[in-house]
Rosetta silent file (secondary structure, phi, psi, omega in degrees, C-alpha in Angstrom):
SEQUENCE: XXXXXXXXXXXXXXXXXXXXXXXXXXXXXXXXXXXXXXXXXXXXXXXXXXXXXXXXXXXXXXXXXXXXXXXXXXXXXXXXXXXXXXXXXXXXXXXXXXXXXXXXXXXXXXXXXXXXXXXXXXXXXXXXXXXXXXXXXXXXXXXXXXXXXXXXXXXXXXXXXXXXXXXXXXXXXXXXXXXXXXXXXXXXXXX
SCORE:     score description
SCORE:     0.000 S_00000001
   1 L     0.000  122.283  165.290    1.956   -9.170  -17.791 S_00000001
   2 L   -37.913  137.081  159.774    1.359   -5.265  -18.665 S_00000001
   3 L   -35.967  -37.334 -173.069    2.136   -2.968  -15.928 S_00000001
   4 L   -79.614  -32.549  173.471   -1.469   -1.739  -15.676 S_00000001
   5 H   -77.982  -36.994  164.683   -2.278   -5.231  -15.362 S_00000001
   6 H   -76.988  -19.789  159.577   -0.124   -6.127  -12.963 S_00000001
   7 H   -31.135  -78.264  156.919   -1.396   -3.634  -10.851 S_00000001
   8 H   -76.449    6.946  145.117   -4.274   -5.239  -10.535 S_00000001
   9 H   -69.599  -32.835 -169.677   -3.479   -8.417   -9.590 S_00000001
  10 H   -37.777  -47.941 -175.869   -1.580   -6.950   -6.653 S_00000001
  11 H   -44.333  -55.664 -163.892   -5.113   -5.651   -5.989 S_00000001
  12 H   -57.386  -71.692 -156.258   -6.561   -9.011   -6.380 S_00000001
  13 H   -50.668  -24.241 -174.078   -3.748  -10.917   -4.159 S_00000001
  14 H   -63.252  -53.390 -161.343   -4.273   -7.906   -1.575 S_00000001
  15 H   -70.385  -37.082  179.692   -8.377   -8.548   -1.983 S_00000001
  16 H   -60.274  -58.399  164.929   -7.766  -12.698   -2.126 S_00000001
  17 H   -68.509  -22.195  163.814   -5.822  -12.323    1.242 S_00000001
  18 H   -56.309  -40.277 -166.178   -8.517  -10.028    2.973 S_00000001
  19 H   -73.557  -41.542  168.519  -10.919  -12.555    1.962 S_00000001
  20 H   -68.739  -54.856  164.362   -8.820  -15.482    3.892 S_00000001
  21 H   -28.350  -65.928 -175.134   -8.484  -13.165    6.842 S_00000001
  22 H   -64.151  -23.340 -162.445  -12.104  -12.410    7.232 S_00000001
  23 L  -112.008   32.496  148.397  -13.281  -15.795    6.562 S_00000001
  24 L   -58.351  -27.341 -134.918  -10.704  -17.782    9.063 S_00000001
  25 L  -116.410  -30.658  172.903  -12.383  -17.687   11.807 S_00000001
  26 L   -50.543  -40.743 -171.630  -15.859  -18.708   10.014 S_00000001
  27 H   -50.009  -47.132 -159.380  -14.428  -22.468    9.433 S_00000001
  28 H   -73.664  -12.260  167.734  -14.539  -23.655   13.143 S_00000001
  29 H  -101.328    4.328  159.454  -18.542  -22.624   13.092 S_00000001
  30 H  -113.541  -12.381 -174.412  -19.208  -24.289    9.593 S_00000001
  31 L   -84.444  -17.621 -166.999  -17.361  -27.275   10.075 S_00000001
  32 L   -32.307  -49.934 -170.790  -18.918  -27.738   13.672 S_00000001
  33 L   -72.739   12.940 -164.833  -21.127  -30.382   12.492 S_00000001
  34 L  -117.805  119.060  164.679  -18.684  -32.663   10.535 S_00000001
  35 L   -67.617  171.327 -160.131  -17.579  -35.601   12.197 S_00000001
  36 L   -58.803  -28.870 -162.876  -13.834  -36.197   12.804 S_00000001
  37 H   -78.896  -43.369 -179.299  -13.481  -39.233   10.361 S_00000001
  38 H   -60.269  -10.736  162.637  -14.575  -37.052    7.444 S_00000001
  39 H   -82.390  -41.686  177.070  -11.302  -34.756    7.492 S_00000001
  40 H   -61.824  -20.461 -163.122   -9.216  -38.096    7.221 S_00000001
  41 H   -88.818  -83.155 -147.915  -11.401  -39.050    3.486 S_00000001
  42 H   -51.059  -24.151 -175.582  -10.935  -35.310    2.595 S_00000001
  43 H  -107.308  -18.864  144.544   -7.415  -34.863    3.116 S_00000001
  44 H   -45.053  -54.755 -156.429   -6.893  -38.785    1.176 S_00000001
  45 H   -72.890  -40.360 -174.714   -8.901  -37.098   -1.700 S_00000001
  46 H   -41.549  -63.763 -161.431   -6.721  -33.506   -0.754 S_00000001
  47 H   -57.166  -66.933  174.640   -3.666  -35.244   -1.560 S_00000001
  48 H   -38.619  -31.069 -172.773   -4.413  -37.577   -4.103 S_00000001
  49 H   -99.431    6.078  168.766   -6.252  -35.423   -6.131 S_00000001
  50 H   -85.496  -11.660 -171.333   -2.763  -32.425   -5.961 S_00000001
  51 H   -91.033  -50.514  176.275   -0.660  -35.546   -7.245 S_00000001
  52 H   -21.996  -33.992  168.355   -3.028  -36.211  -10.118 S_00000001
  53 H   -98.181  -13.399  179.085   -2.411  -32.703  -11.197 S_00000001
  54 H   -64.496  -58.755 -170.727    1.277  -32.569  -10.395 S_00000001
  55 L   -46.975   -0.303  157.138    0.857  -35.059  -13.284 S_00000001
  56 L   -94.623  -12.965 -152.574   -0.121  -32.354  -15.645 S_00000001
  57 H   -61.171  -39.841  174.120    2.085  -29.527  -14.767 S_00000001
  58 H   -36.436  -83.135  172.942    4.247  -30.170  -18.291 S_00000001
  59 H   -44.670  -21.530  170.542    0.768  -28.924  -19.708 S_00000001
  60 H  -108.371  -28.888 -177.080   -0.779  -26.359  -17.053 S_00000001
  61 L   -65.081   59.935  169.989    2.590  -24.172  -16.072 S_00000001
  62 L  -148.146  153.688 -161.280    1.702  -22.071  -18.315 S_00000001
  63 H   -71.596  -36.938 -151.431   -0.316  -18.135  -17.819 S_00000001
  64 H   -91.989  -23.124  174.957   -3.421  -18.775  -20.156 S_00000001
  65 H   -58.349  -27.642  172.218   -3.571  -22.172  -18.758 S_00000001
  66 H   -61.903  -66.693 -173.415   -3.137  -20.037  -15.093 S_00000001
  67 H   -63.835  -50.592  155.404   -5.624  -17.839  -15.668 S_00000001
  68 H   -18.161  -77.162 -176.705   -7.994  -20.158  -16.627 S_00000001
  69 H   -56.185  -35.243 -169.860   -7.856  -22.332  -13.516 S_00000001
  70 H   -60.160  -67.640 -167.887   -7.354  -19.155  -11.506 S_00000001
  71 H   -67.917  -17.010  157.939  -10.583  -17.560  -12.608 S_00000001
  72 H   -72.226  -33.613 -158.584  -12.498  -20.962  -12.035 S_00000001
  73 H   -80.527  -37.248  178.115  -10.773  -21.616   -8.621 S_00000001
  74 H   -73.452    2.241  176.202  -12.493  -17.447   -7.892 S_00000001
  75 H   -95.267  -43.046  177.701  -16.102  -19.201   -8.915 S_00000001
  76 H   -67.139  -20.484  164.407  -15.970  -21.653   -6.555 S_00000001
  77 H   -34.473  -49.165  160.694  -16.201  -19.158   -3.275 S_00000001
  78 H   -27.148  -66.680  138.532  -19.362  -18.161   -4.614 S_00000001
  79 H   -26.630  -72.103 -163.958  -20.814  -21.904   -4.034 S_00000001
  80 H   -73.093  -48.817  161.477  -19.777  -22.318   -0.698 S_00000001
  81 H   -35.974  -24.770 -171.323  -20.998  -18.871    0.281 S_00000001
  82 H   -92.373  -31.541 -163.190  -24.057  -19.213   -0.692 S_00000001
  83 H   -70.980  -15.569  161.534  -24.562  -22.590    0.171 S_00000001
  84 H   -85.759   -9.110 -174.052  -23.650  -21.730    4.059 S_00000001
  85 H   -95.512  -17.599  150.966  -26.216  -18.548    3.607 S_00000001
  86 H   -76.213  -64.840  164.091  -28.774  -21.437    2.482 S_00000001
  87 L  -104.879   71.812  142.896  -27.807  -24.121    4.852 S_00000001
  88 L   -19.873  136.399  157.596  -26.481  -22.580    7.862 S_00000001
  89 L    35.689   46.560 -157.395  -25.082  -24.426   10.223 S_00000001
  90 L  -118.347  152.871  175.713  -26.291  -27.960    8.761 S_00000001
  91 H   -87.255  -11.616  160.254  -23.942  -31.213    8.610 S_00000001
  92 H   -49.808  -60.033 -167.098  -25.355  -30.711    4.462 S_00000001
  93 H   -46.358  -52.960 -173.386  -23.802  -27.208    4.235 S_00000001
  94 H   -50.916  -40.266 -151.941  -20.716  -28.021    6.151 S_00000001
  95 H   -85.228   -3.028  166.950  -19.907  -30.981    4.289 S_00000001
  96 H   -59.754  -25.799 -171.571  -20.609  -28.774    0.431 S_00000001
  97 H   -57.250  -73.107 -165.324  -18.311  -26.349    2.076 S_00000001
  98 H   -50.621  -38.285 -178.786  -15.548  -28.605    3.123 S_00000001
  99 H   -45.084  -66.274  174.511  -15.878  -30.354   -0.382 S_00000001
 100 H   -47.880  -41.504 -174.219  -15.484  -27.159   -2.177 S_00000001
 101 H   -84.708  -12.434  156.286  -12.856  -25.640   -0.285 S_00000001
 102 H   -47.469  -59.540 -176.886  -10.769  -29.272   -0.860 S_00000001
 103 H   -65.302  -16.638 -179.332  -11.071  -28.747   -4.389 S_00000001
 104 H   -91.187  -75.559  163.929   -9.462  -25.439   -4.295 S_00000001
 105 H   -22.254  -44.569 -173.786   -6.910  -26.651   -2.066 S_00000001
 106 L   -63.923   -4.737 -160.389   -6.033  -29.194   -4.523 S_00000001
 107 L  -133.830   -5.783 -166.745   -4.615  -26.630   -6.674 S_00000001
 108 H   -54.928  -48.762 -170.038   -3.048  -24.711   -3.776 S_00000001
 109 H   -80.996  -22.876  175.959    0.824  -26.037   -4.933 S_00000001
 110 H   -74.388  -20.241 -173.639   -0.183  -25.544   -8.507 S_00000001
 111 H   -91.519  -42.800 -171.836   -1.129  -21.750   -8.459 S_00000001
 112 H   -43.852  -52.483 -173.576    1.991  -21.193   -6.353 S_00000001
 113 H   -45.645  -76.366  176.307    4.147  -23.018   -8.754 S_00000001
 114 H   -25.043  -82.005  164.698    2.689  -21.027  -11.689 S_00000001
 115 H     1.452  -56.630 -167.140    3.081  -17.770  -10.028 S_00000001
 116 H   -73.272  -65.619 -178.188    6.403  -18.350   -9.324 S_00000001
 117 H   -71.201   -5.216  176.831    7.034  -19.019  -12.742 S_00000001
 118 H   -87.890  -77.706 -163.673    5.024  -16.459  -14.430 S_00000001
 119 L   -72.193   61.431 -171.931    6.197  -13.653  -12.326 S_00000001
 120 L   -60.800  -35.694 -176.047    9.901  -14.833  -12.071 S_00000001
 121 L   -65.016  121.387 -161.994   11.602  -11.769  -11.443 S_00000001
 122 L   -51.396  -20.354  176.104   12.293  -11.418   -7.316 S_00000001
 123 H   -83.797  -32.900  155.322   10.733   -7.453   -6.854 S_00000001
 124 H   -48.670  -87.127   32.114    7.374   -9.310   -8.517 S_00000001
 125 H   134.262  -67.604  137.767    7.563  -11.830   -6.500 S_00000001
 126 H    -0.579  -85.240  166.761    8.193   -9.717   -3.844 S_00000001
 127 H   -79.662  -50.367  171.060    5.247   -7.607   -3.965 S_00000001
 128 H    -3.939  -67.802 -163.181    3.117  -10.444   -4.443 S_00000001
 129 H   -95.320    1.913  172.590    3.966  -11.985   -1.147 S_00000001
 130 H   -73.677  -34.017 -177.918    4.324   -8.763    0.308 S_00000001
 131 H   -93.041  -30.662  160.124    0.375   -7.857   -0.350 S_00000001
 132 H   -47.941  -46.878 -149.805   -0.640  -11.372    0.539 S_00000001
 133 H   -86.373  -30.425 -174.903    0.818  -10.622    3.770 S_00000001
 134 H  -100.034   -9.285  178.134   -1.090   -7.349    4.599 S_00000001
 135 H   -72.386  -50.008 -160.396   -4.057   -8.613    2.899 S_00000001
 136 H   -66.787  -66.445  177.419   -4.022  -11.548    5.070 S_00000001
 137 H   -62.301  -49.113 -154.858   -3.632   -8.792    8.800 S_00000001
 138 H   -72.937  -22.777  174.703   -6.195   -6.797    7.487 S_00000001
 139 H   -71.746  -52.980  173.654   -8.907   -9.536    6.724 S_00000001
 140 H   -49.661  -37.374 -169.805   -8.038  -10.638   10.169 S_00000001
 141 H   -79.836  -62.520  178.112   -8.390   -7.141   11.904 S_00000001
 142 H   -20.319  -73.676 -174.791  -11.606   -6.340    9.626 S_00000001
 143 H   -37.079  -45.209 -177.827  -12.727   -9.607   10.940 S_00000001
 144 H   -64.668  -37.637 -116.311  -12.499   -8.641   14.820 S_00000001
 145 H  -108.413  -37.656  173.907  -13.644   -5.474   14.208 S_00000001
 146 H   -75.816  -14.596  174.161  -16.595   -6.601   12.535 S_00000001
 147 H   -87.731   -9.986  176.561  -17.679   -9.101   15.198 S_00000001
 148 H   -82.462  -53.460  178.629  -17.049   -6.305   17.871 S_00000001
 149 H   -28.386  -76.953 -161.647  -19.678   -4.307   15.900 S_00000001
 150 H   -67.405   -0.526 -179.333  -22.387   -7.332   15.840 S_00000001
 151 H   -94.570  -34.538  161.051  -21.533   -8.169   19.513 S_00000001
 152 H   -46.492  -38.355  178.746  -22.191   -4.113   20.155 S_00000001
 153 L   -97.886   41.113  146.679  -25.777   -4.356   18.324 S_00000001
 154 L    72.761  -11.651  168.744  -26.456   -7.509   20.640 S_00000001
 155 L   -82.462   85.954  171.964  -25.719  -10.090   18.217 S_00000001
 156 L   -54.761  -42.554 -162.388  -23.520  -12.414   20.489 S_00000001
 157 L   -89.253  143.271 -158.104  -24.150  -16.235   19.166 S_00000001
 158 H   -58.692  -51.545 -140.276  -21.226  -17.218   17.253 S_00000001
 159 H   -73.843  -43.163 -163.086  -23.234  -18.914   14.627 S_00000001
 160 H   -51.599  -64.399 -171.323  -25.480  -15.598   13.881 S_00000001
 161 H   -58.582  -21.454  172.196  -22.204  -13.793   13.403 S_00000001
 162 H   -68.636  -53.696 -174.555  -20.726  -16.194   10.910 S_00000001
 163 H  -113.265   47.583  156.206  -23.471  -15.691    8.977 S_00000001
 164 L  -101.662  -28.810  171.682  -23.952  -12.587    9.055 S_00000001
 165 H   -71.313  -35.418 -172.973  -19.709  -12.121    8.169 S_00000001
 166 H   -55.807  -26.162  163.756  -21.032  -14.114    4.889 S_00000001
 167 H   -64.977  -44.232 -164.982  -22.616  -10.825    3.292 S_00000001
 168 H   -91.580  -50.051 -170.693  -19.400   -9.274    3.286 S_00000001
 169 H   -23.179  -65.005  178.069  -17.647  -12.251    2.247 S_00000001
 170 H   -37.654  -55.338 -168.594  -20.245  -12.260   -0.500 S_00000001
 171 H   -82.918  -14.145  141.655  -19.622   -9.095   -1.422 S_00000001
 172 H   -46.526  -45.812 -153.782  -15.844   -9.031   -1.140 S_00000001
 173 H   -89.424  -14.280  168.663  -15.290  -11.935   -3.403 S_00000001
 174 H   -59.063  -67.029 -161.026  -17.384  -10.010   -6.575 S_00000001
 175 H   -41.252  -37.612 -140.071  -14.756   -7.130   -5.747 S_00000001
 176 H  -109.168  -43.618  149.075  -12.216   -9.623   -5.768 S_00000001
 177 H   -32.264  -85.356  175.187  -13.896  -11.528   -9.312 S_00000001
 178 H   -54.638   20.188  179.087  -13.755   -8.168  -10.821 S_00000001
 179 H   -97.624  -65.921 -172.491  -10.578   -7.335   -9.739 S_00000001
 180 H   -75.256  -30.057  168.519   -8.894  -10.141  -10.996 S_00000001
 181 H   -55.098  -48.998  165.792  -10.841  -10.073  -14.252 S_00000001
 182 H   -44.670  -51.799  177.990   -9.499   -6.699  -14.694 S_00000001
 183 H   -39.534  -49.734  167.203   -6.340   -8.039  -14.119 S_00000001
 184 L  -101.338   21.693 -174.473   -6.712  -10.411  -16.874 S_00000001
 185 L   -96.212 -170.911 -139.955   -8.390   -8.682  -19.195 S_00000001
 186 L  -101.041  172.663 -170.815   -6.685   -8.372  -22.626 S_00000001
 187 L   -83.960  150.348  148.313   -4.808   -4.507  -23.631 S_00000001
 188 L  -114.088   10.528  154.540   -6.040   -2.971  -26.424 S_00000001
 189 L   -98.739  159.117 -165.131   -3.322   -0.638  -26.713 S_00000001
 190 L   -83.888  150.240 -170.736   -0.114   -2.971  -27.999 S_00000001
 191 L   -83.692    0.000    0.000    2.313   -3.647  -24.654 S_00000001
């Protein structure tokens, strides 16, 4: 990957990890509504459906086969945001949520693998997990910081604040679509 390009993934994994930060905290008020037995089917289908793809990896380990999956796996966010800023707090929303976020999980060991192997050299590799890592505190602080706001301007109930965190979600993960698009888009000067 060009230098210029590699930039910006850093961006993206920085922007990718903000986005898991801010939105941790959101799960335990969309899931509220899902009974218990429905995490055991989801994490059968979790598993089952990463070995089903380990059985491709001869055929997917490979970057345009990465990016591909990559830039679909950044479309699905999109879904479940909206679909908790349409049904709030509903055992509907929760369970498109949970679905969605399963399916991305299913892929969780595959983009690592890739990764690993696209960016082999250990100072990539490096910064990678190095930007994950601050992306990751910072989503988290962002997150407090912004619920200290809405509890200062009187919005208090949990659920209000979740979806009210979901505009910036929204609007993080276009930054974080165009980010990574950048990332992948193609040089037109020769590398």
């Amino acid at each position: 990957m060009h230098s210029t390009r590699f930039k910006h993934y850093l961006h993206y994994k920085l922007l990718n990890s903000l986005f898991l930060g801010c939105s941790l905290g959101t799960i335990f008020v969309i899931y509220a509504p899902i009974p218990p037995k429905v995490y055991s089917i989801g994490g059968i289908a979790l598993s089952l459906g990463a070995w089903i793809l380990t059985l491709f990896y001869a055929q997917i380990l490979k970057q345009s086969s990465y990016k591909i999956v990559l830039l679909g796996l950044e479309v699905i966010p999109f879904f479940y945001l909206l679909a908790y800023l349409f049904f709030p707090n509903s055992l509907f929303g929760a369970l498109i949520i949970y679905t969605l976020y399963q399916i991305t999980f299913i892929f969780g060991d595959y983009t690592n693998r890739a990764e690993t192997l696209i960016f082999s050299h250990k100072p990539l590799l490096s910064a990678l997990d190095s930007r994950k890592q601050i992306g990751y505190l910072l989503g988290l602080g962002v997150a407090f910081v912004f619920y200290m706001i809405l509890e200062y301007n009187g919005i208090t109930k949990k659920e209000a604040q979740v979806y009210c965190m979901h505009f910036l979600l929204l609007l993080l993960q276009c930054v974080i679509f165009i980010t990574l698009l950048c990332a992948f888009r193609k040089s037109r000067a020769k590398e």
